[in-house]
Coordinates of N, CA and C in Angstrom, one line a residue:
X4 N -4.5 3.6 3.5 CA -3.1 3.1 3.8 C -2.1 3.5 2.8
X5 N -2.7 4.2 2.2 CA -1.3 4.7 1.0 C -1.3 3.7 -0.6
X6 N 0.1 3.3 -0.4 CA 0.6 2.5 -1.2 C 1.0 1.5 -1.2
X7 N 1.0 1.3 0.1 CA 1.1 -0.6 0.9 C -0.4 -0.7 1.1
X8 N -0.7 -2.3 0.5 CA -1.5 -2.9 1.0 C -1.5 -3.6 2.0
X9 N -2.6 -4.6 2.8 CA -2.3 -5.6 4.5 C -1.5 -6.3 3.7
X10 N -1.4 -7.0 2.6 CA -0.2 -8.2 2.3 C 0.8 -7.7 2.1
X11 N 1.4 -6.6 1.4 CA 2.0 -6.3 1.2 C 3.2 -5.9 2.6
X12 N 2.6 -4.9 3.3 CA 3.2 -4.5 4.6 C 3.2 -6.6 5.3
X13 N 2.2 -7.1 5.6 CA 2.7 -8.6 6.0 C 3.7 -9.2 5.2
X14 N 4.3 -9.1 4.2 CA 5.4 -9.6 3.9 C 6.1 -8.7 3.9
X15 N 6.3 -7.3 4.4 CA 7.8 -6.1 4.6 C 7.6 -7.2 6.1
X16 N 7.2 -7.3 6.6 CA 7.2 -8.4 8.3 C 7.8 -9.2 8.2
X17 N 7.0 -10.1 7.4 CA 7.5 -11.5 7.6 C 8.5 -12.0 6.7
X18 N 9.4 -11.4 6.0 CA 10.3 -11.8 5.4 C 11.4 -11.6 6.1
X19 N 11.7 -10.5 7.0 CA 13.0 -10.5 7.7 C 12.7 -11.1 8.6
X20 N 11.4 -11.8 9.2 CA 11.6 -13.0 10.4 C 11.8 -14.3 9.9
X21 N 11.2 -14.4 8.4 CA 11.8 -15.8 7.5 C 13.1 -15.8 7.9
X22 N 14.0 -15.0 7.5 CA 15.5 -14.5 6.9 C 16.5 -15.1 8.4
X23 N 15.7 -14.4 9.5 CA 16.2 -14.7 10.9 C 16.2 -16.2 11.1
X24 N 14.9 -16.8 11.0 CA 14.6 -18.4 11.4 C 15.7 -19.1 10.5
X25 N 15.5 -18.7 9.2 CA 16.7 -19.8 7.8 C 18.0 -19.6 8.6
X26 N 18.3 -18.0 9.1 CA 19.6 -17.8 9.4 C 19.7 -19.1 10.9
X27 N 18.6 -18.6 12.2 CA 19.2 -19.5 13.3 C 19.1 -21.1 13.2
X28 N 18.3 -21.7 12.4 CA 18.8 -23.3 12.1 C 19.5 -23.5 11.1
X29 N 20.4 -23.1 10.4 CA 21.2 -22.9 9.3 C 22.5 -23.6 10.3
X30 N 22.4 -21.7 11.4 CA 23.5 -22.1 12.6 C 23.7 -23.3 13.3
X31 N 22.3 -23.9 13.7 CA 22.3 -24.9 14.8 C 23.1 -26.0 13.9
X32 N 22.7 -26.4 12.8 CA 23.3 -27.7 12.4 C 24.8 -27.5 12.2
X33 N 25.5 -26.2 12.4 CA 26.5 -26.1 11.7 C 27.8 -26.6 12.9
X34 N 26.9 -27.4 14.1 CA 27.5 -27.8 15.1 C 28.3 -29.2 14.9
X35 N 28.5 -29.6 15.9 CA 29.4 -30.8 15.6 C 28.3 -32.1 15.2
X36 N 28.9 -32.8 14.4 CA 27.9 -34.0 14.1 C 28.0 -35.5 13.4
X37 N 27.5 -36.2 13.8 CA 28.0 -37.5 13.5 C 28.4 -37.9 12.2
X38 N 28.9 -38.4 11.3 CA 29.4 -38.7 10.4 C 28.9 -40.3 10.1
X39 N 27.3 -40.0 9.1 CA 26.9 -41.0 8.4 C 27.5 -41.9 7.1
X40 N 28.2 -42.5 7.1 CA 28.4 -42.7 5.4 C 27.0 -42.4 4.5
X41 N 26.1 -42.9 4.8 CA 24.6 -43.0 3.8 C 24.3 -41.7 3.9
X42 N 24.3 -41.1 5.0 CA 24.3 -39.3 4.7 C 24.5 -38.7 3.7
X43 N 26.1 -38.8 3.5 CA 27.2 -38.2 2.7 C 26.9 -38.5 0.9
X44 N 27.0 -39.8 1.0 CA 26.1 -40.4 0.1 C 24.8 -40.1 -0.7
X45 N 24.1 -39.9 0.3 CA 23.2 -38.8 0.0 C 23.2 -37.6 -1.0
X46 N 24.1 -37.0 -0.1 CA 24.4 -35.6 -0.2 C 25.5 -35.9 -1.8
X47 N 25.9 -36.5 -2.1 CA 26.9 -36.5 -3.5 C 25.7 -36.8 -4.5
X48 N 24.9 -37.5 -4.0 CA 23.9 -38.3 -5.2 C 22.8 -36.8 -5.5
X49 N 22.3 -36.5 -4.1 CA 21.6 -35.7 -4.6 C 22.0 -34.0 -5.3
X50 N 23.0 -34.0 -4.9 CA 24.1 -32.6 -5.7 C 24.0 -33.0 -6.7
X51 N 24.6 -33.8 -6.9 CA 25.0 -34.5 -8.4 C 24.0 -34.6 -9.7
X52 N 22.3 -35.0 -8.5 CA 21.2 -35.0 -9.7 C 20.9 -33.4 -9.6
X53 N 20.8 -33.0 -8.9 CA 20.3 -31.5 -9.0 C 21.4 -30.7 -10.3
X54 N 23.0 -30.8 -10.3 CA 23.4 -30.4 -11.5 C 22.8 -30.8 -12.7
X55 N 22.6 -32.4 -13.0 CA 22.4 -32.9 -13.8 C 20.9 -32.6 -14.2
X56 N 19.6 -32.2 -13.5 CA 19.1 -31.9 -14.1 C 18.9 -30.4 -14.2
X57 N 19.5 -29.8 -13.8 CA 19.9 -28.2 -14.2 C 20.3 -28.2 -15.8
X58 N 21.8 -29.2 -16.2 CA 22.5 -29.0 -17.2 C 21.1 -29.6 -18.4
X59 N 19.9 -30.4 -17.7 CA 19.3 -31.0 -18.7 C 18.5 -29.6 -19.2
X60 N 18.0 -28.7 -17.4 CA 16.9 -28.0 -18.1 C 17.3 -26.6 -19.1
X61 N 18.8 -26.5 -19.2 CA 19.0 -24.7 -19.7 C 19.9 -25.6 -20.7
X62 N 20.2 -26.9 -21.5 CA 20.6 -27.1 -22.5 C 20.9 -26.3 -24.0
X63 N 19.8 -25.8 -23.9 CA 20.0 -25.1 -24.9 C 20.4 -23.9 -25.2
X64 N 20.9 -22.7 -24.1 CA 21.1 -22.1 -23.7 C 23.2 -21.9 -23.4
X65 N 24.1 -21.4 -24.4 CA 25.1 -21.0 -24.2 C 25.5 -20.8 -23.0
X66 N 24.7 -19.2 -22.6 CA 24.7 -18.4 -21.3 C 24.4 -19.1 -20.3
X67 N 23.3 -19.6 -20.2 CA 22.9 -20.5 -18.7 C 23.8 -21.7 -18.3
X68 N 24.2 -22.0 -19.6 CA 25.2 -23.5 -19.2 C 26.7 -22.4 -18.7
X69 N 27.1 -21.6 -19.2 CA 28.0 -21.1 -18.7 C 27.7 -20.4 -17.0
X70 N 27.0 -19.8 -17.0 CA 26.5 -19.6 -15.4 C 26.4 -20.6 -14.7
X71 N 26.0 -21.9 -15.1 CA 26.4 -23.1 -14.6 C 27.1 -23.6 -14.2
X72 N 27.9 -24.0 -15.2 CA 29.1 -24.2 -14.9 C 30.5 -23.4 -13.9
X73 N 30.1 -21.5 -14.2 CA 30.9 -20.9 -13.2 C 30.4 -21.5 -11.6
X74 N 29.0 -20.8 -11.6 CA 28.0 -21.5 -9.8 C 28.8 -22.6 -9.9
X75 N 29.0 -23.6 -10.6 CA 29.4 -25.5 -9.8 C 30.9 -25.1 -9.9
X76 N 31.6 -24.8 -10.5 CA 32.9 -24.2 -10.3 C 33.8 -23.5 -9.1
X77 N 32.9 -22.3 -8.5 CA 32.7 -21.6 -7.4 C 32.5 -22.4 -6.2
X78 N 31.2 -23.6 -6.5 CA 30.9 -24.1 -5.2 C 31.6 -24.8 -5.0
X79 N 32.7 -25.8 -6.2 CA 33.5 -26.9 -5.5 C 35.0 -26.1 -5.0
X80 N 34.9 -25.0 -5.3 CA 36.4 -24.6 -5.1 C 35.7 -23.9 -3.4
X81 N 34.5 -23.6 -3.0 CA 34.5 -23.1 -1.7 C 34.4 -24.3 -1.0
X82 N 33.7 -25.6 -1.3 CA 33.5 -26.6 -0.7 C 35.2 -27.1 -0.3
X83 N 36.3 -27.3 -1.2 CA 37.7 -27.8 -0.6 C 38.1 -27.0 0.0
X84 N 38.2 -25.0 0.2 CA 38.4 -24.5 0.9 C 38.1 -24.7 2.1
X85 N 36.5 -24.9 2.4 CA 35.8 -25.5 3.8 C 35.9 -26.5 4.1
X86 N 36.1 -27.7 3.4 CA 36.4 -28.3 4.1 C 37.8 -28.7 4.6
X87 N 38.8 -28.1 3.9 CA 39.9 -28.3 4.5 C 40.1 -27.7 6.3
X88 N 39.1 -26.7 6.5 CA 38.6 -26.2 7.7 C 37.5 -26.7 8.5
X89 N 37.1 -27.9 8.1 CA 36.3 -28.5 8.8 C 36.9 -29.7 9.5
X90 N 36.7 -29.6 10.9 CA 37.4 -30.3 11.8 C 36.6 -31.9 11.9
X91 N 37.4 -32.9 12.2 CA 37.4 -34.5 12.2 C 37.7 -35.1 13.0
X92 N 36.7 -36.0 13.7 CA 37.4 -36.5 14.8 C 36.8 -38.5 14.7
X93 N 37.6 -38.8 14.7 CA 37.7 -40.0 14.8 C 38.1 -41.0 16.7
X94 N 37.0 -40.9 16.9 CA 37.7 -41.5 18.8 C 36.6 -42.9 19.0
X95 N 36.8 -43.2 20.2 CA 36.0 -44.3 20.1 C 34.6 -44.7 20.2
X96 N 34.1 -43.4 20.2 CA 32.4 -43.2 19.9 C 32.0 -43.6 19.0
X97 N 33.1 -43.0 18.0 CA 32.5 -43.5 16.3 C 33.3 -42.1 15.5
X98 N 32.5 -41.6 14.5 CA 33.0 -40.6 13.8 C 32.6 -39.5 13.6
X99 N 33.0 -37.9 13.9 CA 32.1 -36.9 13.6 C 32.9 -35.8 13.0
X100 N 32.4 -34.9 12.8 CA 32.5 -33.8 11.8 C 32.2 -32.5 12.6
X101 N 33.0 -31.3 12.5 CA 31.9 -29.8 12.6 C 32.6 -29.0 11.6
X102 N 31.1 -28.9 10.7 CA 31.8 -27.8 9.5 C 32.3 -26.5 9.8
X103 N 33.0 -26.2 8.6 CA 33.6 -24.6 8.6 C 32.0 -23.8 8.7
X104 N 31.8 -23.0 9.7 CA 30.3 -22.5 10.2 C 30.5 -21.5 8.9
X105 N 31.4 -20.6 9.2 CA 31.5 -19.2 8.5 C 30.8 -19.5 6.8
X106 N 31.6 -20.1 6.2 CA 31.2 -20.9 4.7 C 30.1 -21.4 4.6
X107 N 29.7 -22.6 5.6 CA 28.5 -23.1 5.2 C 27.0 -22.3 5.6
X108 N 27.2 -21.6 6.6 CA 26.2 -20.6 6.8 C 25.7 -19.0 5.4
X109 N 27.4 -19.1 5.2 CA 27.2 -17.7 4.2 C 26.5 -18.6 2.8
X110 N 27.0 -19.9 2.1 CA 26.2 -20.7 1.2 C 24.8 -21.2 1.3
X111 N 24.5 -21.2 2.4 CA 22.9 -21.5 2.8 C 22.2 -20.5 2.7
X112 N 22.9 -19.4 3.8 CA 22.2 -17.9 3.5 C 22.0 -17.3 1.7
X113 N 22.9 -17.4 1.4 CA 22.9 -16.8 -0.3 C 22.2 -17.7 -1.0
X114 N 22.0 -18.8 -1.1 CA 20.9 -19.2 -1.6 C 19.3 -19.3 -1.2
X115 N 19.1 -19.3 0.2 CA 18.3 -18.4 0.8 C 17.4 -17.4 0.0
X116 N 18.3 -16.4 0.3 CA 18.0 -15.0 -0.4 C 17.8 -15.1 -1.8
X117 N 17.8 -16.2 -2.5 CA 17.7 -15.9 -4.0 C 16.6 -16.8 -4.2
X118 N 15.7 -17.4 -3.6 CA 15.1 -18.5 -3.2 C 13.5 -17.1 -2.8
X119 N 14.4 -16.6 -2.0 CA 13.5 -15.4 -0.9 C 13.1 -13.7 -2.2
X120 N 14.1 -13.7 -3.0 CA 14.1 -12.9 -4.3 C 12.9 -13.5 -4.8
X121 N 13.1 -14.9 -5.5 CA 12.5 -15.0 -7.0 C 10.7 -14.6 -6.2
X122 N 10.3 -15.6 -5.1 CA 9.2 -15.5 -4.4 C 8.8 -14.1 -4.2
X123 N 9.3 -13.2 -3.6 CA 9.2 -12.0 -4.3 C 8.9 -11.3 -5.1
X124 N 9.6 -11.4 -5.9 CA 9.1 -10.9 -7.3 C 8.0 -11.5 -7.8
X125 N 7.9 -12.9 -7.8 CA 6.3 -13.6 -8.3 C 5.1 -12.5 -7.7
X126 N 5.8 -12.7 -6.2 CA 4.4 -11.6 -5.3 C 4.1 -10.4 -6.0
X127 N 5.1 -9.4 -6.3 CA 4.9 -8.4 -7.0 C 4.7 -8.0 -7.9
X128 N 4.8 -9.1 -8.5 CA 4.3 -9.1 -10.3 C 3.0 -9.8 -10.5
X129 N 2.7 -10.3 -9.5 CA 1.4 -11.1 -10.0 C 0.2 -10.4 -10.4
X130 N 0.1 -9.5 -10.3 CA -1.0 -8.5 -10.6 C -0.8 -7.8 -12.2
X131 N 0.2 -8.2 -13.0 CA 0.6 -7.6 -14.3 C 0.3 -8.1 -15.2
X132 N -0.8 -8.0 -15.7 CA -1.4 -9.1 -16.9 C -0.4 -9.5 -18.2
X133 N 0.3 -8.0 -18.4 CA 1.5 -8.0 -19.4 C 2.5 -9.0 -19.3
X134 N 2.9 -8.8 -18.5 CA 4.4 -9.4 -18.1 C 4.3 -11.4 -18.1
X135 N 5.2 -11.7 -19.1 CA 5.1 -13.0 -19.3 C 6.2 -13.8 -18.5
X136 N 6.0 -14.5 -17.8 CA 6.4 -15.2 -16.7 C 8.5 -16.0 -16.9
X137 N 9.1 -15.5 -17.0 CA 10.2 -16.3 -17.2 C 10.2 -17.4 -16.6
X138 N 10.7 -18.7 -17.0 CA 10.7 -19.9 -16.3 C 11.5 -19.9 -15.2
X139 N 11.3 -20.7 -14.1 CA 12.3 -20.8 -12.7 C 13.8 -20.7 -13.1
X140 N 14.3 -21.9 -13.9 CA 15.6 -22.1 -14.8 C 16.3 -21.0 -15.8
X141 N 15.3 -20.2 -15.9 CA 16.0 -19.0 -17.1 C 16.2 -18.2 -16.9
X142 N 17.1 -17.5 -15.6 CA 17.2 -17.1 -14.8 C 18.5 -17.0 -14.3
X143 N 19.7 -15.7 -14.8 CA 21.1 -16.5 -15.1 C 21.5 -16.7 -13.2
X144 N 21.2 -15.5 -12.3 CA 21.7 -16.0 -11.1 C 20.9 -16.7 -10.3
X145 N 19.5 -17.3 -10.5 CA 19.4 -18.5 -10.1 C 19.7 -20.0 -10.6
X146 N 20.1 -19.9 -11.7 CA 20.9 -20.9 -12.5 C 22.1 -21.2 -11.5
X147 N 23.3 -19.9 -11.4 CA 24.5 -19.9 -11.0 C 24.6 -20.8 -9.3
X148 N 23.0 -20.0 -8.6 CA 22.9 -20.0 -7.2 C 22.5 -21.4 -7.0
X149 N 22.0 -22.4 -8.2 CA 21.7 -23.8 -7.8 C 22.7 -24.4 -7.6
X150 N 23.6 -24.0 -8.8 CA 24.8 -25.5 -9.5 C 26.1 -24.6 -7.7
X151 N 26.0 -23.0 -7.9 CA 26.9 -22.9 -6.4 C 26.6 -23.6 -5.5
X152 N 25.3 -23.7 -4.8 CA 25.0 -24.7 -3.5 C 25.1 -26.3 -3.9
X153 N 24.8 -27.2 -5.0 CA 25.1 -28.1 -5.3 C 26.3 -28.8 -5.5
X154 N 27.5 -27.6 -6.0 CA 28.9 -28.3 -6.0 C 29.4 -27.7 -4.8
X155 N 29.1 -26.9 -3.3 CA 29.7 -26.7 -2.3 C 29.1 -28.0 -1.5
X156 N 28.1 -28.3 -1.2 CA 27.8 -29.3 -0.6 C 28.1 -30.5 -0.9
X157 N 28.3 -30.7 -2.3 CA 28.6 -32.1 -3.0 C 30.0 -32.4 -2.6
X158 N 30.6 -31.0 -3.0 CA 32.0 -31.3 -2.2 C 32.4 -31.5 -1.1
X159 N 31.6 -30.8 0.0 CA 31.7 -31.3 1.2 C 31.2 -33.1 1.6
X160 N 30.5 -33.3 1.1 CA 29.5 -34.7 1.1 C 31.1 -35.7 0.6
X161 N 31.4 -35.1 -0.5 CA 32.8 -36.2 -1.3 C 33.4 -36.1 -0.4
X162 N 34.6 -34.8 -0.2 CA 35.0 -34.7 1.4 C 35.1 -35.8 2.5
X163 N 33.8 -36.0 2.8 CA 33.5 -36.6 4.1 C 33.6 -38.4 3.7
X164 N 33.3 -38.3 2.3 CA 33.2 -39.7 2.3 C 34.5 -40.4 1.8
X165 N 35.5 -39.2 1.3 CA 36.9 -40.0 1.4 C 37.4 -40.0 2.3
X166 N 37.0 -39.1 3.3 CA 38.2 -39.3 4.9 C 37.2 -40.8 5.8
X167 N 36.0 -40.9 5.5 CA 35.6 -42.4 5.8 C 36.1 -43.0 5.8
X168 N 36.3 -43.1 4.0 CA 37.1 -44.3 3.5 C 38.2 -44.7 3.7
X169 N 39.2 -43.9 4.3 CA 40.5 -43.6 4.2 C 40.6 -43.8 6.2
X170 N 40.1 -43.6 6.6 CA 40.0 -43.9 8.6 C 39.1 -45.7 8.0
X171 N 38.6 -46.0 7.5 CA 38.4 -47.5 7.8 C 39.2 -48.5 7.2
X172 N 40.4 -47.9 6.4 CA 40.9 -48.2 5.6 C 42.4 -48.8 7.3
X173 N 42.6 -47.7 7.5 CA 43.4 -47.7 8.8 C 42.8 -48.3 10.4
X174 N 41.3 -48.6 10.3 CA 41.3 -48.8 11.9 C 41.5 -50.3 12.2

């Protein structure tokens, strides 16, 4: 068979039908949806610890805290952009939401792919007795690609939980 091996050619396969699947439920949720406060909640707490233990794990590290800091930077400034485009409806069902699709799909996807990278490379390096393993965290654009998905989402999550606050404030 050459130079591809059966696993090798099974993941030239199965990676672009991964890529498809992340891509079509990425879509589906990007639909209209109810607006939990404990969701939201969620979603600020768990952003919030995933930076925090990012900034714990590349501490020592100049460069990585700076990649850090740009990714959370980037993601909160794409998360107010989106959500300023993410539509609100308050009627008498209760409360819902449908995010900015375009943003929250291209944020999902990119982190995706770099998620879909590192797994990758482990595959193809595993056979290299030489080569000494860089840690998951030491790694400047998976550093960047955490704290980016962390502060877009977190943002969106804050987002949601001040227009909450602010419609129960009034009803």
């Amino acid at each position: 068979m050459g130079a591809f091996s059966l696993s090798t050619l099974a993941l030239v396969v199965l990676v672009p039908l991964l890529v498809w699947r992340i891509y079509s439920r990425v879509k589906g949720v990007m639909g209209r949806q109810v607006s939990v406060p404990s969701r939201h909640w969620l979603g600020v707490l768990v952003c919030g610890a995933a930076l925090a233990v990012s900034v714990a794990e590349v501490m020592g590290s100049t460069t990585l805290l700076g990649y850090l800091a740009l990714g959370a930077l980037f993601g909160i400034g794409w998360g107010l952009f989106a959500f300023k485009r993410t539509r609100l409806f308050a009627n008498d069902e209760g409360y819902f939401f449908q995010p900015y699709a375009p943003l929250g799909i291209a944020v999902a996807m990119l982190f995706a792919a770099r998620i879909l990278y590192v797994g990758v490379d482990l595959y193809i390096n595993q056979g290299i007795p030489m080569r000494v393993q860089e840690p998951f965290m030491h790694a400047p654009l998976t550093v960047a690609a955490i704290a980016f998905v962390a502060g877009y989402f977190g943002t969106i999550s804050a987002g949601l939980l001040r227009w909450r606050l602010l419609n129960r404030q009034t009803d």
